[in-house]
Coordinates of C-alpha atoms and ligand atoms in Angstrom, one line a residue:
M298 CA 82.8 115.7 76.4
K299 CA 79.5 116.6 78.2
F300 CA 78.0 113.9 79.7
S301 CA 74.7 112.7 80.4
I302 CA 72.9 109.2 82.0
G303 CA 69.7 107.7 82.7
R304 CA 67.8 107.8 85.8
N305 CA 68.3 104.0 85.9
D306 CA 71.4 103.8 84.9
T307 CA 74.7 102.3 87.0
V308 CA 76.8 105.5 87.8
F309 CA 80.5 103.8 89.6
I310 CA 82.7 105.7 91.3
L311 CA 86.2 104.9 92.7
T312 CA 87.6 106.6 95.2
G313 CA 91.4 107.0 96.5
A314 CA 93.3 108.9 99.2
G315 CA 93.7 111.7 96.9
I316 CA 90.3 113.0 97.9
S317 CA 91.2 113.1 101.0
A318 CA 93.9 114.9 100.3
E319 CA 92.8 118.3 100.8
S320 CA 91.1 117.2 104.2
G321 CA 94.7 117.3 105.6
L322 CA 95.4 113.4 104.9
S323 CA 98.4 111.6 103.5
T324 CA 98.3 110.0 100.6
F325 CA 100.7 107.7 100.1
R326 CA 102.7 107.3 96.6
D327 CA 103.1 111.5 96.9
S328 CA 106.2 112.8 97.6
G329 CA 105.7 113.5 101.6
G330 CA 103.0 110.5 101.3
L331 CA 102.9 107.8 104.3
W332 CA 105.2 105.1 101.6
D333 CA 108.3 107.8 101.7
R334 CA 107.5 107.8 105.6
Y335 CA 107.4 104.1 106.3
R336 CA 108.5 100.6 104.3
I337 CA 105.3 99.3 103.5
E338 CA 106.5 95.6 104.3
D339 CA 106.8 96.9 108.3
V340 CA 103.7 97.8 108.4
A341 CA 101.2 97.0 105.8
T342 CA 102.0 93.4 105.2
P343 CA 100.7 89.8 107.5
E344 CA 104.1 89.4 107.7
A345 CA 104.6 92.9 109.7
F346 CA 101.8 92.4 111.7
Q347 CA 103.3 89.5 113.2
K348 CA 106.7 89.8 113.6
N349 CA 106.1 93.5 114.6
P350 CA 102.6 94.1 116.3
E351 CA 103.3 97.5 118.4
L352 CA 105.1 99.2 115.2
V353 CA 101.4 97.9 113.3
W354 CA 99.0 99.0 115.8
E355 CA 101.8 102.6 116.0
F356 CA 100.8 103.2 112.5
Y357 CA 97.6 103.0 112.1
S358 CA 96.3 104.5 115.7
K359 CA 98.2 107.7 114.5
R360 CA 95.6 107.4 111.5
R361 CA 93.1 106.9 113.2
K362 CA 93.9 109.8 115.9
E363 CA 93.5 112.5 113.1
L364 CA 90.8 111.3 111.8
K365 CA 89.6 113.4 114.6
D366 CA 91.4 116.7 113.5
V367 CA 90.6 116.4 109.6
S368 CA 86.6 117.2 108.0
P369 CA 84.8 116.1 104.8
N370 CA 85.7 118.2 101.9
R371 CA 83.7 119.8 98.7
A372 CA 84.1 116.5 96.9
H373 CA 82.7 114.1 99.4
L374 CA 79.9 116.6 100.2
S375 CA 79.8 116.5 96.4
L376 CA 79.4 112.7 96.1
A377 CA 77.1 112.8 99.1
N378 CA 75.0 115.0 96.5
F379 CA 75.5 113.5 94.1
Q380 CA 74.1 110.0 95.8
K381 CA 70.9 111.3 96.8
K382 CA 70.1 113.1 94.1
H383 CA 71.2 109.9 91.3
P384 CA 70.3 106.8 93.3
K385 CA 72.2 104.7 91.7
T386 CA 75.8 105.9 92.3
Y387 CA 77.9 103.7 93.7
L388 CA 80.8 104.3 96.0
I389 CA 83.9 101.8 95.9
T390 CA 86.8 103.5 98.4
Q391 CA 90.4 102.1 98.6
N392 CA 90.2 104.6 101.3
V393 CA 90.1 103.6 104.8
D394 CA 89.5 106.9 106.5
N395 CA 85.3 107.8 106.9
L396 CA 85.3 110.9 105.0
H397 CA 82.6 109.6 103.0
E398 CA 80.3 108.4 105.7
R399 CA 80.8 111.3 107.9
A400 CA 80.1 114.1 104.6
G401 CA 76.7 111.9 104.1
S402 CA 77.5 109.2 101.6
T403 CA 75.4 106.5 102.6
N404 CA 76.5 101.9 102.2
V405 CA 80.0 103.2 100.9
I406 CA 82.3 100.4 99.8
H407 CA 85.4 100.5 101.7
M408 CA 87.3 97.8 99.5
H409 CA 90.3 97.9 101.8
G410 CA 88.5 98.1 105.2
S411 CA 88.4 101.5 107.5
L412 CA 90.5 102.7 109.9
T413 CA 88.1 102.6 112.6
R414 CA 87.1 99.1 112.1
I415 CA 88.9 96.8 114.2
R416 CA 88.7 92.4 114.0
C417 CA 89.7 89.4 116.1
T418 CA 93.0 87.4 114.4
G419 CA 91.6 84.1 117.0
C420 CA 87.9 84.5 116.2
N421 CA 84.9 86.5 114.2
Y422 CA 84.8 89.0 116.4
F423 CA 84.6 92.3 115.3
E424 CA 83.8 96.3 116.5
E425 CA 83.4 100.0 115.4
H426 CA 86.0 101.0 117.1
L427 CA 86.4 105.4 117.5
E428 CA 88.1 106.0 120.8
D429 CA 91.5 105.8 121.0
I430 CA 93.8 103.1 120.7
E431 CA 97.5 102.6 122.7
G432 CA 99.6 99.3 122.9
I433 CA 98.7 96.0 121.0
P434 CA 93.8 95.4 122.4
K435 CA 92.7 92.3 123.4
C436 CA 89.8 90.5 122.3
K437 CA 87.1 90.4 124.7
E438 CA 86.3 87.0 123.4
C439 CA 88.3 84.8 122.7
G440 CA 92.0 86.4 124.6
N441 CA 93.6 87.4 121.0
I442 CA 95.0 90.0 120.0
L443 CA 92.6 92.2 117.9
R444 CA 94.5 93.9 114.6
P445 CA 92.5 96.8 112.5
D446 CA 90.6 95.8 110.1
V447 CA 92.4 97.5 106.7
V448 CA 93.2 94.9 104.4
W449 CA 96.8 94.4 104.3
F450 CA 99.0 93.8 100.7
G451 CA 99.2 90.6 99.7
E452 CA 95.6 90.2 101.4
I453 CA 92.6 89.8 99.1
P454 CA 89.9 93.0 99.2
Y455 CA 86.4 93.5 100.5
F456 CA 83.2 93.3 98.6
L457 CA 85.0 92.2 94.8
N458 CA 81.9 89.9 93.8
Q459 CA 79.5 93.1 94.1
I460 CA 82.6 95.6 93.3
Y461 CA 82.2 93.3 89.5
E462 CA 79.5 92.7 89.5
L463 CA 78.2 96.3 89.4
L464 CA 81.6 96.6 86.9
S465 CA 79.2 94.9 84.5
K466 CA 76.2 97.0 84.9
T467 CA 78.3 100.5 84.8
K468 CA 77.6 103.2 82.3
L469 CA 79.5 105.8 83.9
F470 CA 82.6 105.0 85.6
I471 CA 84.9 107.9 87.9
G472 CA 87.5 107.9 89.3
I473 CA 89.0 110.5 92.1
G474 CA 91.9 110.8 93.5
T475 CA 94.3 107.5 92.5
S476 CA 96.7 106.7 91.1
G477 CA 95.8 103.6 89.7
Q478 CA 98.7 101.3 90.6
V479 CA 97.7 99.4 92.9
Y480 CA 95.3 95.9 91.4
P481 CA 92.5 94.8 91.4
A482 CA 91.1 98.8 91.2
A483 CA 93.4 100.2 89.2
A484 CA 91.7 97.6 86.8
F485 CA 88.3 98.4 87.2
V486 CA 88.1 101.5 85.1
S487 CA 88.9 99.1 82.2
I488 CA 86.7 96.7 82.9
A489 CA 83.9 99.1 82.5
K490 CA 85.0 100.3 79.5
S491 CA 84.6 96.5 78.3
F492 CA 80.7 97.0 79.4
K493 CA 80.8 99.9 77.3
A494 CA 80.6 102.4 80.1
K495 CA 81.8 106.2 79.4
T496 CA 84.9 106.5 81.5
V497 CA 86.5 109.8 83.5
F498 CA 88.7 110.3 85.7
I499 CA 89.4 113.0 88.4
N500 CA 93.4 113.2 89.9
K501 CA 95.8 115.9 90.8
E502 CA 98.3 114.0 89.0
R503 CA 98.2 112.7 85.2
I504 CA 97.9 109.5 85.0
Y505 CA 98.0 107.6 81.2
N506 CA 95.9 104.8 80.8
E507 CA 94.3 104.3 77.1
D508 CA 90.4 103.1 78.7
I509 CA 90.3 106.9 80.4
D510 CA 87.9 108.8 77.7
L511 CA 88.1 111.4 80.1
F512 CA 90.6 112.7 82.4
I513 CA 90.7 115.6 84.1
E514 CA 93.2 117.4 85.7
G515 CA 92.8 119.7 88.7
N516 CA 92.2 119.6 92.9
A517 CA 89.4 117.0 93.6
S518 CA 87.8 119.8 95.8
I519 CA 86.9 121.9 92.8
E520 CA 86.8 119.0 89.1
V521 CA 84.9 117.0 91.4
E522 CA 81.6 119.2 91.9
K523 CA 82.4 121.4 89.3
F524 CA 82.1 117.7 87.0
L525 CA 79.3 116.2 88.6
S526 CA 77.3 119.2 88.0
E527 CA 77.9 119.1 84.0
I528 CA 76.1 116.2 84.1
E529 CA 72.8 115.8 82.5
V530 CA 70.6 113.4 84.1
L531 CA 67.6 112.4 81.4
Ligands
APR279 N1 92.5 116.0 94.2 C1 92.7 115.1 93.7 N2 94.2 114.3 92.9 C2 95.5 114.1 94.1 C3 94.5 115.2 94.6 C4 93.9 116.2 95.1 N3 93.8 117.4 95.9 N4 96.3 115.4 95.9 C5 96.7 114.0 95.5 N5 95.7 113.5 94.1 C6 95.8 112.4 93.8 C7 97.8 112.6 93.6 O1 98.5 112.8 92.6 C8 98.0 110.5 93.6 O2 97.9 110.6 91.8 O3 95.8 111.3 94.5 C9 96.4 110.3 94.2 C10 96.7 109.6 95.2 O4 97.1 108.1 95.2 P1 98.1 107.3 95.8 O5 98.4 107.9 97.0 O6 98.7 106.1 95.5 O7 96.8 106.5 96.3 P2 95.6 105.5 95.8 O8 95.9 105.7 94.9 O9 95.0 106.0 97.1 O10 96.6 103.7 96.4 C11 95.9 103.1 96.2 O11 97.8 102.0 97.3 O12 98.7 101.5 99.1 C12 97.7 101.6 99.3 O13 95.6 100.8 100.1 C13 96.2 101.5 99.7 O14 94.1 102.0 99.0 C14 95.4 102.5 98.5 C15 95.8 101.2 97.5

């Protein structure tokens, strides 16, 4: 199936943990993934943070430290190159790692927040924070404890108004490395389809969704570059 897009056509790219797997970061639902090793209710909900902020900080501080040991892979780099060639490409990621930015992508929409941002539980203070964090950091403005600026289960993802606006104008939707099990991101492909977008998924494991026009089964580091290189820009 050949895909062609106009210069001014909106391309909506949704990535999930699978795009970072070949860089060495764990996914969530593959065997041995994060949710095999941790319980969501212990480390990824507001109630968990209330109950045991030390454990939650330990979980995120460990993942923050891992960022220093990994690099973007060919899938991240191919997306960054495609964005440069086709500026109307919008990169929406469920991932909290910084590999898209480190690959050269700009205006990355982190709908689930970022490991490199922390924010105050008591005031509007937030900061980009790359250094390691030990224990529970405190806000230098108001003294309250800081939290990872990551969207937990039961919280509302960021930038949804902008995302839905983009989906209504999308001509080509590409989902990469996501199991499509967590909403609202899991509904994005169907919303794009309802606005007559062409829809493509690239994933290691087959996922079944009648709104996917083309499913490419394989590793993102190979298949993303291959697919993007075959898109005809009119
Ligand atoms: N190439 C392509 N796809 C891959 C690769 C790879 N090398 N490795 C794994 N995958 C696929 C898996 O087959 C799986 O379908 O990536 C998908 C990862 O799915 P999940 O682990 O569920 O991750 P994701 O879809 O990003 O989870 C969504 O759930 O827990 C929350 O907030 C968390 O953002 C996360 C959200």
